[in-house]
Tab-separated table of C-alpha atoms in Angstrom:
chain	number	residue	atom	x	y	z
A	276	MET	CA	48.585	-15.065	47.386
A	277	THR	CA	46.752	-12.285	46.201
A	278	LEU	CA	49.128	-11.330	43.708
A	279	ARG	CA	48.410	-14.582	41.607
A	280	LYS	CA	44.863	-14.075	42.049
A	281	PHE	CA	45.014	-10.928	40.974
A	282	ALA	CA	47.851	-12.138	38.580
A	283	GLY	CA	45.511	-14.727	37.860
A	284	LEU	CA	42.330	-12.280	36.703
A	285	GLY	CA	44.151	-10.245	34.622
A	286	ALA	CA	44.651	-13.330	31.935
A	287	LEU	CA	41.208	-14.138	32.544
A	288	LEU	CA	40.280	-10.888	31.794
A	289	SER	CA	42.883	-10.712	29.196
A	290	ILE	CA	41.211	-13.896	27.581
A	291	VAL	CA	37.706	-12.780	27.859
A	292	MET	CA	37.137	-9.464	27.530
A	293	PRO	CA	38.643	-9.754	23.289
A	294	GLY	CA	35.851	-12.238	23.114
A	295	LEU	CA	33.037	-10.206	25.085
A	296	ALA	CA	34.268	-6.330	22.419
A	297	MET	CA	33.461	-8.912	19.614
A	298	ALA	CA	29.971	-10.732	20.614
A	299	ALA	CA	29.124	-7.015	21.255
A	300	ASP	CA	29.948	-6.068	17.931
A	301	GLU	CA	28.621	-9.281	16.514
A	302	VAL	CA	25.058	-7.720	18.556
A	303	ALA	CA	24.805	-4.806	17.390
A	304	ALA	CA	25.752	-5.506	13.793
A	305	PRO	CA	22.576	-5.413	11.476
A	306	VAL	CA	21.329	-9.135	10.633
A	307	LEU	CA	19.514	-10.615	7.856
A	308	ASN	CA	16.300	-11.736	9.124
A	309	SER	CA	15.444	-14.788	6.887
A	310	GLY	CA	11.204	-15.349	7.602
A	311	ASP	CA	11.025	-11.175	6.039
A	312	THR	CA	13.387	-12.168	3.559
A	313	ALA	CA	11.261	-15.477	2.033
A	314	TRP	CA	8.795	-12.987	2.137
A	315	MET	CA	9.437	-9.883	0.833
A	316	LEU	CA	11.099	-12.630	-2.225
A	317	THR	CA	7.701	-13.895	-2.734
A	318	ALA	CA	5.963	-10.165	-2.635
A	319	THR	CA	7.745	-9.068	-5.322
A	320	ALA	CA	7.404	-11.990	-8.155
A	321	LEU	CA	3.533	-11.516	-7.118
A	322	VAL	CA	3.717	-7.751	-8.110
A	323	LEU	CA	5.423	-8.485	-11.114
A	324	PHE	CA	2.849	-11.822	-11.971
A	325	MET	CA	0.458	-8.424	-11.808
A	326	THR	CA	1.566	-7.182	-14.741
A	327	ILE	CA	2.672	-9.820	-16.680
A	328	PRO	CA	-0.025	-12.118	-17.447
A	329	GLY	CA	-1.617	-10.415	-14.565
A	330	LEU	CA	-2.852	-6.747	-16.629
A	331	ALA	CA	-1.138	-7.950	-20.037
A	332	LEU	CA	-4.686	-10.471	-20.091
A	333	PHE	CA	-7.076	-8.208	-17.891
A	334	TYR	CA	-6.584	-5.054	-21.016
A	335	GLY	CA	-5.689	-7.966	-23.590
A	336	GLY	CA	-9.126	-9.417	-22.885
A	337	MET	CA	-11.006	-6.533	-23.296
A	338	VAL	CA	-9.550	-4.522	-26.837
A	339	ARG	CA	-10.795	-5.561	-30.363
A	340	SER	CA	-8.948	-8.658	-31.156
A	341	LYS	CA	-6.816	-6.994	-34.394
A	342	ASN	CA	-5.212	-5.438	-31.017
A	343	ILE	CA	-4.443	-8.121	-28.677
A	344	LEU	CA	-0.429	-8.044	-29.468
A	345	SER	CA	-0.502	-4.003	-29.120
A	346	VAL	CA	-1.655	-4.189	-26.000
A	347	MET	CA	0.384	-7.419	-24.617
A	348	MET	CA	3.122	-5.823	-26.610
A	349	GLN	CA	2.877	-2.440	-24.485
A	350	CYS	CA	2.729	-5.103	-20.739
A	351	PHE	CA	5.802	-6.287	-21.253
A	352	ALA	CA	8.243	-3.681	-23.276
A	353	ILE	CA	7.000	-1.276	-20.052
A	354	THR	CA	7.645	-4.229	-18.298
A	355	GLY	CA	11.696	-4.311	-19.392
A	356	LEU	CA	12.197	0.006	-20.503
A	357	ILE	CA	11.047	0.347	-16.466
A	358	SER	CA	13.351	-2.069	-15.106
A	359	ILE	CA	16.250	-0.384	-16.879
A	360	LEU	CA	14.805	3.209	-16.103
A	361	TRP	CA	14.610	2.119	-11.957
A	362	VAL	CA	18.253	0.745	-12.126
A	363	VAL	CA	19.614	3.196	-14.005
A	364	TYR	CA	18.152	7.113	-11.590
A	365	GLY	CA	14.941	5.752	-10.902
A	366	TYR	CA	15.722	3.964	-7.671
A	367	SER	CA	17.309	7.202	-7.078
A	368	ILE	CA	15.063	9.989	-7.676
A	369	ALA	CA	12.526	8.328	-5.779
A	370	PHE	CA	14.392	7.410	-1.999
A	371	ASP	CA	17.340	8.826	-1.635
A	372	THR	CA	16.840	11.126	1.330
A	373	THR	CA	20.434	13.519	0.619
A	374	GLY	CA	19.383	17.131	1.545
A	375	MET	CA	16.086	16.216	3.081
A	376	GLU	CA	15.393	17.693	6.302
A	377	GLN	CA	11.721	16.974	8.165
A	378	GLY	CA	9.467	20.331	8.096
A	379	VAL	CA	11.542	22.081	5.631
A	380	VAL	CA	10.194	22.223	2.154
A	381	ASN	CA	13.336	22.444	-0.879
A	382	PHE	CA	13.927	21.076	-3.714
A	383	ASN	CA	15.033	17.436	-1.783
A	384	SER	CA	11.352	17.550	-0.761
A	385	PHE	CA	10.053	16.944	-4.450
A	386	PHE	CA	13.637	15.037	-5.824
A	387	GLY	CA	15.300	12.579	-4.517
A	388	GLY	CA	19.134	12.560	-5.378
A	389	LEU	CA	21.380	11.138	-7.825
A	390	SER	CA	23.885	9.128	-5.172
A	391	LYS	CA	22.184	5.881	-5.621
A	392	ALA	CA	22.064	6.216	-8.916
A	393	PHE	CA	22.983	2.680	-10.911
A	394	LEU	CA	22.414	1.868	-7.414
A	395	ALA	CA	25.645	2.485	-6.826
A	396	GLY	CA	27.007	1.247	-3.224
A	397	VAL	CA	24.567	-2.099	-3.474
A	398	THR	CA	25.760	-4.788	-2.228
A	399	PRO	CA	24.217	-8.674	-1.386
A	400	ASN	CA	24.909	-7.519	2.101
A	401	SER	CA	23.544	-4.213	1.801
A	402	LEU	CA	20.248	-4.307	4.371
A	403	THR	CA	17.613	-2.843	4.649
A	404	GLY	CA	14.311	-3.010	6.193
A	405	PRO	CA	11.713	-0.952	9.295
A	406	ALA	CA	12.248	-2.943	12.424
A	407	ALA	CA	14.023	-6.798	10.795
A	408	LEU	CA	16.285	-6.448	7.780
A	409	PHE	CA	16.473	-8.051	4.277
A	410	PRO	CA	18.457	-7.156	1.602
A	411	GLU	CA	18.154	-3.524	-0.505
A	412	ALA	CA	18.774	-5.764	-3.548
A	413	VAL	CA	14.672	-7.032	-3.071
A	414	PHE	CA	13.639	-3.949	-1.845
A	415	ILE	CA	14.863	-2.343	-4.882
A	416	THR	CA	13.386	-5.259	-7.063
A	417	PHE	CA	9.843	-4.875	-4.833
A	418	GLN	CA	9.945	-0.650	-5.692
A	419	MET	CA	10.574	-1.438	-8.981
A	420	THR	CA	7.480	-3.928	-9.579
A	421	PHE	CA	5.278	-0.973	-8.275
A	422	ALA	CA	7.207	0.881	-10.921
A	423	ILE	CA	6.970	-1.039	-13.485
A	424	ILE	CA	2.713	-1.786	-13.226
A	425	THR	CA	2.138	2.043	-12.982
A	426	PRO	CA	2.584	3.240	-16.304
A	427	ALA	CA	0.823	0.039	-17.158
A	428	LEU	CA	-2.120	1.220	-15.909
A	429	ILE	CA	-2.648	4.214	-17.988
A	430	VAL	CA	-1.964	1.869	-21.182
A	431	GLY	CA	-5.956	0.812	-20.851
A	432	ALA	CA	-7.176	4.238	-21.347
A	433	PHE	CA	-5.365	5.073	-25.297
A	434	ALA	CA	-5.434	1.478	-25.112
A	435	GLU	CA	-5.745	0.909	-29.877
A	436	ARG	CA	-4.748	4.251	-31.326
A	437	MET	CA	-1.359	5.474	-29.774
A	438	LYS	CA	1.874	4.990	-31.773
A	439	PHE	CA	4.197	2.049	-30.163
A	440	SER	CA	7.289	5.204	-30.645
A	441	ALA	CA	5.333	7.540	-29.233
A	442	MET	CA	4.482	5.097	-26.519
A	443	LEU	CA	7.648	4.260	-25.487
A	444	ILE	CA	9.294	7.752	-25.549
A	445	PHE	CA	5.759	8.370	-22.814
A	446	MET	CA	6.490	6.660	-20.672
A	447	THR	CA	10.025	7.020	-19.772
A	448	ILE	CA	9.819	10.988	-19.577
A	449	TRP	CA	6.018	9.927	-17.825
A	450	PHE	CA	7.937	7.451	-15.423
A	451	THR	CA	10.817	10.797	-14.863
A	452	LEU	CA	8.985	13.381	-13.956
A	453	VAL	CA	6.499	12.106	-12.789
A	454	TYR	CA	6.278	8.742	-11.165
A	455	ALA	CA	9.553	8.503	-9.587
A	456	PRO	CA	8.670	12.167	-7.939
A	457	ILE	CA	5.616	11.507	-6.701
A	458	ALA	CA	6.839	8.207	-4.787
A	459	HIS	CA	9.628	10.379	-3.595
A	460	MET	CA	7.576	12.618	-2.566
A	461	VAL	CA	5.151	10.236	-0.260
A	462	TRP	CA	7.092	7.418	0.176
A	463	SER	CA	11.044	8.875	0.616
A	464	GLY	CA	10.685	9.191	4.393
A	465	ASN	CA	11.181	12.907	6.906
A	466	GLY	CA	11.869	15.645	4.622
A	467	GLY	CA	9.250	13.948	1.479
A	468	LEU	CA	6.576	16.907	0.342
A	469	MET	CA	3.860	14.782	1.294
A	470	TRP	CA	5.047	12.436	3.990
A	471	ASP	CA	5.185	15.387	6.220
A	472	TRP	CA	2.163	16.620	5.447
A	473	GLY	CA	1.249	13.128	6.969
A	474	VAL	CA	-0.499	11.792	3.649
A	475	LEU	CA	-1.353	7.722	4.332
A	476	ASP	CA	-0.491	5.626	1.689
A	477	PHE	CA	0.008	2.194	2.871
A	478	ALA	CA	0.998	0.665	-0.730
A	479	GLY	CA	0.249	3.088	-3.342
A	480	GLY	CA	-3.562	3.942	-3.530
A	481	THR	CA	-2.431	7.625	-4.426
A	482	VAL	CA	2.083	6.767	-6.106
A	483	VAL	CA	0.197	4.659	-7.984
A	484	HIS	CA	-3.418	4.257	-9.335
A	485	ILE	CA	-4.413	7.920	-8.858
A	486	ASN	CA	-1.159	9.159	-10.723
A	487	ALA	CA	-2.294	5.963	-13.152
A	488	GLY	CA	-5.912	7.034	-13.342
A	489	VAL	CA	-5.136	10.838	-13.998
A	490	ALA	CA	-2.433	10.234	-16.515
A	491	GLY	CA	-5.062	7.566	-18.412
A	492	LEU	CA	-7.227	10.183	-18.354
A	493	VAL	CA	-5.374	12.693	-19.296
A	494	ALA	CA	-4.235	10.647	-22.139
A	495	CYS	CA	-7.256	9.924	-23.571
A	496	LEU	CA	-8.248	14.210	-23.767
A	497	VAL	CA	-5.239	14.472	-25.887
A	498	LEU	CA	-5.167	11.566	-27.989
A	499	GLY	CA	-9.225	11.351	-28.146
A	500	LYS	CA	-11.758	9.443	-29.177
A	501	ARG	CA	-10.847	5.650	-31.150
A	502	LYS	CA	-12.426	6.030	-34.884
A	503	GLY	CA	-16.334	5.282	-33.995
A	504	TYR	CA	-16.915	5.950	-30.784
A	505	PRO	CA	-18.889	5.704	-29.336
A	506	ASN	CA	-21.765	4.614	-32.225
A	507	THR	CA	-19.674	1.332	-33.763
A	508	PRO	CA	-19.696	-1.302	-31.330
A	509	MET	CA	-16.290	-2.281	-29.690
A	510	ALA	CA	-17.360	-5.440	-27.455
A	511	PRO	CA	-13.705	-7.054	-25.972
A	512	HIS	CA	-13.315	-10.146	-28.299
A	513	ASN	CA	-12.457	-12.937	-24.867
A	514	LEU	CA	-13.366	-11.920	-21.231
A	515	GLY	CA	-12.495	-15.787	-20.612
A	516	TYR	CA	-8.738	-13.436	-21.162
A	517	THR	CA	-10.280	-10.703	-18.569
A	518	LEU	CA	-10.824	-12.180	-16.373
A	519	MET	CA	-8.170	-15.068	-15.774
A	520	GLY	CA	-6.130	-11.679	-15.484
A	521	ALA	CA	-8.865	-10.155	-12.564
A	522	ALA	CA	-7.923	-13.566	-10.822
A	523	MET	CA	-4.067	-12.947	-11.133
A	524	LEU	CA	-4.398	-9.697	-10.237
A	525	TRP	CA	-6.947	-9.886	-7.118
A	526	ILE	CA	-3.710	-12.783	-6.072
A	527	GLY	CA	-0.842	-10.902	-6.891
A	528	TRP	CA	-2.695	-7.884	-4.602
A	529	PHE	CA	-1.658	-9.835	-1.760
A	530	GLY	CA	2.603	-9.077	-2.719
A	531	PHE	CA	1.671	-5.457	-3.356
A	532	ASN	CA	-0.791	-5.033	0.220
A	533	ALA	CA	0.755	-7.670	2.468
A	534	GLY	CA	4.566	-6.731	1.061
A	535	SER	CA	4.575	-2.915	1.593
A	536	ALA	CA	4.424	-4.498	5.144
A	537	ALA	CA	7.942	-4.896	4.264
A	538	ALA	CA	7.760	-7.322	7.171
A	539	ALA	CA	6.500	-11.060	7.412
A	540	ASN	CA	4.504	-9.804	10.510
A	541	GLY	CA	1.046	-9.101	12.316
A	542	THR	CA	0.550	-5.763	9.411
A	543	ALA	CA	1.089	-8.278	6.613
A	544	GLY	CA	-1.221	-10.311	7.883
A	545	MET	CA	-3.927	-8.025	8.785
A	546	ALA	CA	-3.048	-6.348	5.430
A	547	MET	CA	-3.848	-9.439	3.290
A	548	LEU	CA	-7.399	-10.426	5.142
A	549	VAL	CA	-8.608	-6.522	4.392
A	550	THR	CA	-7.217	-6.830	0.713
A	551	GLN	CA	-9.839	-9.869	0.381
A	552	ILE	CA	-12.226	-8.215	2.248
A	553	ALA	CA	-12.317	-5.120	0.463
A	554	THR	CA	-11.997	-6.853	-2.964
A	555	ALA	CA	-15.096	-9.055	-2.609
A	556	ALA	CA	-17.410	-6.615	-1.095
A	557	ALA	CA	-16.248	-4.131	-4.394
A	558	ALA	CA	-17.010	-6.735	-6.689
A	559	LEU	CA	-20.398	-8.287	-4.995
A	560	GLY	CA	-21.433	-3.698	-4.992
A	561	TRP	CA	-20.411	-3.564	-8.497
A	562	MET	CA	-22.246	-6.773	-9.766
A	563	PHE	CA	-25.607	-5.418	-7.689
A	564	ALA	CA	-25.538	-2.435	-8.822
A	565	GLU	CA	-25.036	-2.998	-12.749
A	566	TRP	CA	-27.251	-5.441	-12.309
A	567	LEU	CA	-29.721	-3.620	-10.894
A	568	THR	CA	-29.255	-0.913	-13.758
A	569	HIS	CA	-28.972	-2.636	-16.435
A	570	GLY	CA	-30.817	-5.795	-15.784
A	571	LYS	CA	-28.079	-8.382	-16.074
A	572	PRO	CA	-24.689	-8.249	-13.734
A	573	SER	CA	-21.946	-9.528	-16.422
A	574	ALA	CA	-18.676	-11.352	-16.195
A	575	LEU	CA	-17.046	-7.813	-17.282
A	576	GLY	CA	-19.008	-6.008	-14.167
A	577	ILE	CA	-17.428	-8.308	-11.742
A	578	ALA	CA	-14.022	-8.314	-13.037
A	579	SER	CA	-13.668	-4.395	-12.863
A	580	GLY	CA	-15.173	-4.552	-9.392
A	581	VAL	CA	-12.246	-6.537	-8.509
A	582	VAL	CA	-9.775	-4.514	-9.752
A	583	ALA	CA	-11.622	-1.555	-7.943
A	584	GLY	CA	-11.965	-3.193	-4.698
A	585	LEU	CA	-8.418	-3.566	-4.900
A	586	VAL	CA	-7.093	-0.733	-5.538
A	587	ALA	CA	-9.245	0.826	-3.085
A	588	ILE	CA	-7.929	-0.541	0.254
A	589	THR	CA	-4.396	0.100	-1.688
A	590	PRO	CA	-3.623	3.161	0.380
A	591	ALA	CA	-5.177	1.685	3.537
A	592	ALA	CA	-4.401	-1.758	4.027
A	593	GLY	CA	-1.756	-1.020	6.649
A	594	THR	CA	-4.220	0.514	8.659
A	595	VAL	CA	-7.893	-0.265	7.867
A	596	GLY	CA	-9.227	-2.729	9.775
A	597	PRO	CA	-11.534	-5.357	8.680
A	598	MET	CA	-15.040	-3.665	8.738
A	599	GLY	CA	-14.163	-0.591	7.455
A	600	ALA	CA	-12.116	-2.262	4.555
A	601	LEU	CA	-16.543	-3.542	4.263
A	602	VAL	CA	-17.401	-0.276	4.013
A	603	ILE	CA	-14.343	0.858	1.486
A	604	GLY	CA	-14.417	-2.233	-0.943
A	605	LEU	CA	-18.136	-1.673	-0.621
A	606	VAL	CA	-18.562	2.277	-1.140
A	607	ALA	CA	-15.344	1.861	-4.434
A	608	GLY	CA	-17.844	-0.733	-6.064
A	609	VAL	CA	-20.601	1.119	-6.575
A	610	VAL	CA	-18.604	4.685	-6.675
A	611	CYS	CA	-16.785	2.947	-9.695
A	612	PHE	CA	-19.282	1.154	-11.865
A	613	PHE	CA	-21.100	5.156	-11.976
A	614	CYS	CA	-17.828	6.758	-13.137
A	615	ALA	CA	-16.499	3.670	-16.197
A	616	THR	CA	-20.443	3.830	-17.058
A	617	SER	CA	-22.835	6.259	-16.519
A	618	LEU	CA	-20.246	9.457	-16.146
A	619	LYS	CA	-18.332	8.643	-18.643
A	620	ARG	CA	-21.061	8.714	-21.427
A	621	LYS	CA	-22.222	11.806	-19.866
A	622	LEU	CA	-19.115	13.751	-20.795
A	623	GLY	CA	-18.244	11.612	-23.332
A	624	TYR	CA	-14.586	11.002	-23.400
A	625	ASP	CA	-13.008	7.929	-25.163
A	626	ASP	CA	-11.426	5.671	-21.819
A	627	SER	CA	-10.806	2.363	-23.825
A	628	LEU	CA	-10.431	-0.054	-20.640
A	629	ASP	CA	-11.127	2.598	-17.798
A	630	ALA	CA	-8.315	2.750	-16.528
A	631	PHE	CA	-9.551	6.411	-14.785
A	632	GLY	CA	-13.263	4.911	-13.947
A	633	VAL	CA	-11.682	2.393	-11.670
A	634	HIS	CA	-8.187	3.133	-10.716
A	635	GLY	CA	-8.842	6.932	-10.819
A	636	ILE	CA	-11.298	7.018	-8.625
A	637	GLY	CA	-11.553	3.985	-7.165
A	638	GLY	CA	-7.293	5.445	-5.407
A	639	ILE	CA	-9.427	8.563	-4.709
A	640	VAL	CA	-12.239	6.871	-3.265
A	641	GLY	CA	-9.284	4.377	-1.037
A	642	ALA	CA	-7.437	7.387	-0.526
A	643	ILE	CA	-9.987	9.854	1.477
A	644	LEU	CA	-11.851	7.385	2.984
A	645	THR	CA	-8.287	6.171	4.480
A	646	GLY	CA	-8.272	8.642	6.790
A	647	VAL	CA	-11.875	7.755	8.665
A	648	PHE	CA	-11.336	4.385	8.741
A	649	ALA	CA	-7.707	4.369	10.253
A	650	ALA	CA	-8.740	5.511	12.951
A	651	PRO	CA	-8.489	3.030	16.195
A	652	ALA	CA	-12.470	4.271	17.223
A	653	LEU	CA	-13.171	2.668	14.000
A	654	GLY	CA	-11.644	0.082	14.162
A	655	GLY	CA	-8.604	0.683	12.517
A	656	PHE	CA	-4.796	0.107	13.643
A	657	GLY	CA	-3.019	3.326	12.641
A	658	THR	CA	-2.447	6.587	14.984
A	659	VAL	CA	-5.841	8.702	14.005
A	660	THR	CA	-7.092	10.564	16.806
A	661	ASP	CA	-8.733	13.536	14.323
A	662	ILE	CA	-10.537	12.127	11.835
A	663	ALA	CA	-11.407	15.037	10.302
A	664	ALA	CA	-8.238	16.048	9.930
A	665	GLN	CA	-6.751	13.233	8.821
A	666	VAL	CA	-8.881	13.374	5.923
A	667	TRP	CA	-8.381	17.019	5.069
A	668	ILE	CA	-4.644	15.517	4.770
A	669	GLN	CA	-5.692	12.807	2.054
A	670	CYS	CA	-7.211	15.559	0.354
A	671	LYS	CA	-4.839	17.276	-0.073
A	672	GLY	CA	-2.349	14.461	-1.277
A	673	VAL	CA	-5.203	13.822	-3.939
A	674	GLY	CA	-5.600	16.898	-4.742
A	675	PHE	CA	-1.372	17.746	-5.604
A	676	THR	CA	-1.049	14.751	-7.328
A	677	VAL	CA	-4.333	15.431	-9.151
A	678	ILE	CA	-3.959	18.445	-10.783
A	679	TYR	CA	0.723	17.069	-10.448
A	680	THR	CA	-0.103	15.104	-12.661
A	681	ALA	CA	-2.787	16.372	-15.268
A	682	ILE	CA	-0.746	19.185	-15.238
A	683	VAL	CA	2.769	17.119	-16.406
A	684	THR	CA	1.558	14.920	-18.512
A	685	PHE	CA	-0.726	17.175	-20.145
A	686	VAL	CA	2.902	19.086	-21.691
A	687	ILE	CA	4.588	15.690	-22.118
A	688	LEU	CA	2.025	14.226	-24.753
A	689	LYS	CA	1.483	17.801	-26.297
A	690	VAL	CA	5.594	19.015	-26.512
A	691	LEU	CA	5.679	14.352	-28.333
A	692	ASP	CA	2.887	15.608	-30.499
A	693	MET	CA	4.423	18.111	-32.093
A	694	VAL	CA	7.493	16.181	-31.952
A	695	MET	CA	6.323	13.157	-33.589
A	696	GLY	CA	2.696	12.726	-33.580
A	697	LEU	CA	0.809	10.258	-31.121
A	698	ARG	CA	-1.498	8.689	-32.961
A	699	VAL	CA	-1.614	5.922	-35.622
A	700	THR	CA	-3.335	6.734	-39.130
A	701	GLU	CA	-6.744	6.729	-39.775
A	702	GLU	CA	-5.680	3.723	-41.958
A	703	GLU	CA	-3.457	1.606	-39.228
A	704	GLU	CA	-6.071	1.880	-37.031
A	705	ALA	CA	-8.783	0.710	-39.064
A	706	VAL	CA	-6.643	-2.535	-39.995
A	707	GLY	CA	-5.863	-2.275	-36.117
A	708	LEU	CA	-2.582	-2.223	-34.495
A	709	ASP	CA	-1.508	-5.937	-34.345
A	710	LEU	CA	-0.484	-5.705	-37.654
A	711	ALA	CA	-0.229	-1.841	-38.818
A	712	GLN	CA	2.900	-1.476	-35.682
A	713	HIS	CA	3.544	-5.039	-35.117
A	714	ASN	CA	3.092	-7.440	-38.452
A	715	GLU	CA	2.196	-9.650	-36.439
A	716	ARG	CA	-1.559	-11.362	-35.658
A	717	GLY	CA	-3.284	-12.281	-32.343
A	718	TYR	CA	-5.449	-15.048	-34.286
A	719	ASN	CA	-3.913	-17.056	-37.763
A	720	LEU	CA	-6.545	-18.569	-38.724
């Protein structure tokens, strides 16, 4: 009987063990999370919606009627251009971690490798994510939409005076030498320069907004002022478009910020809440500051305040609480108002649509205040225990981005100006870029 029992047990184990081994393999294998995947698909579409049509309408309404198509065309062309550059090499430069080691500063701390060039190795079964997993293809597309909107934001600074051909070449080089490396330094993980510093940038205050705002300021200085500025009236030709664009940006920004949680979880939910709070506070802050200063609140002002709040909360969205978001929004609204009006007039630069005044300044305000309000002691949800130390880290990140972006952008523009010229002729500027560059009119009456 004993032998029979052992024989029976052996037979049973021979049947069960392979099944247990297969079950263990199934548990160990990465499993796609359909809820997170659905959210990230939605967030990706929302962020693309921010550029086309959101930013295209926001900027298009603010220029003169003879230039509306040129601005919209630039937004659409950048969307196509950066999409292709992203899959060819941009994604790899930004997120390839080859050669990176925490605490070690080397070339790969600044610039990612090319093992992911042409999206090598990416299949429908490739998964990524910080916790629950979703397709790497979705992450690639999500990050692509960030890469698209960043150079598109720069358009607002030199609107109405840059040649379309020069714009395309400038954006190609700028994306390669500025956007992708900054994204790598901040977001690539251990071994990335600013990642190792401990810079907090949840959704792109440094990577997107300071980066684009500073590049825009340099661009408008290199190109010079529009003909007639500031003595010739250059009022926005259709503020209805601008308000619609601002509304689309506001809605799309939930994908921008809440999507940066890379999961459908509590962090995403809080990011959505603080985004709404900060944006509302900044809109009111700008509106009342303008009301007190100029006697009347304007539609352009509240639309600009909306964007200032969205920009400022971007680096903080994953770590600050509701009251921190309220303060960040109010401060950003008021500070950006004065920088986009009084400071710009005093310094005399022609930032056509206030790319620097809103995105550059708003990004700087948000990045620095993230170091304050990410602390649990002030209602935040980060790991900040020493506020002064984190603020210093944030200032280092801001300072490095400002200096790096300003220098590289300046060099790119000066070289292009010598090689092919950046600016349209005075005659083309007078007739408008719609006709001069695209042989079309926005309005045929």
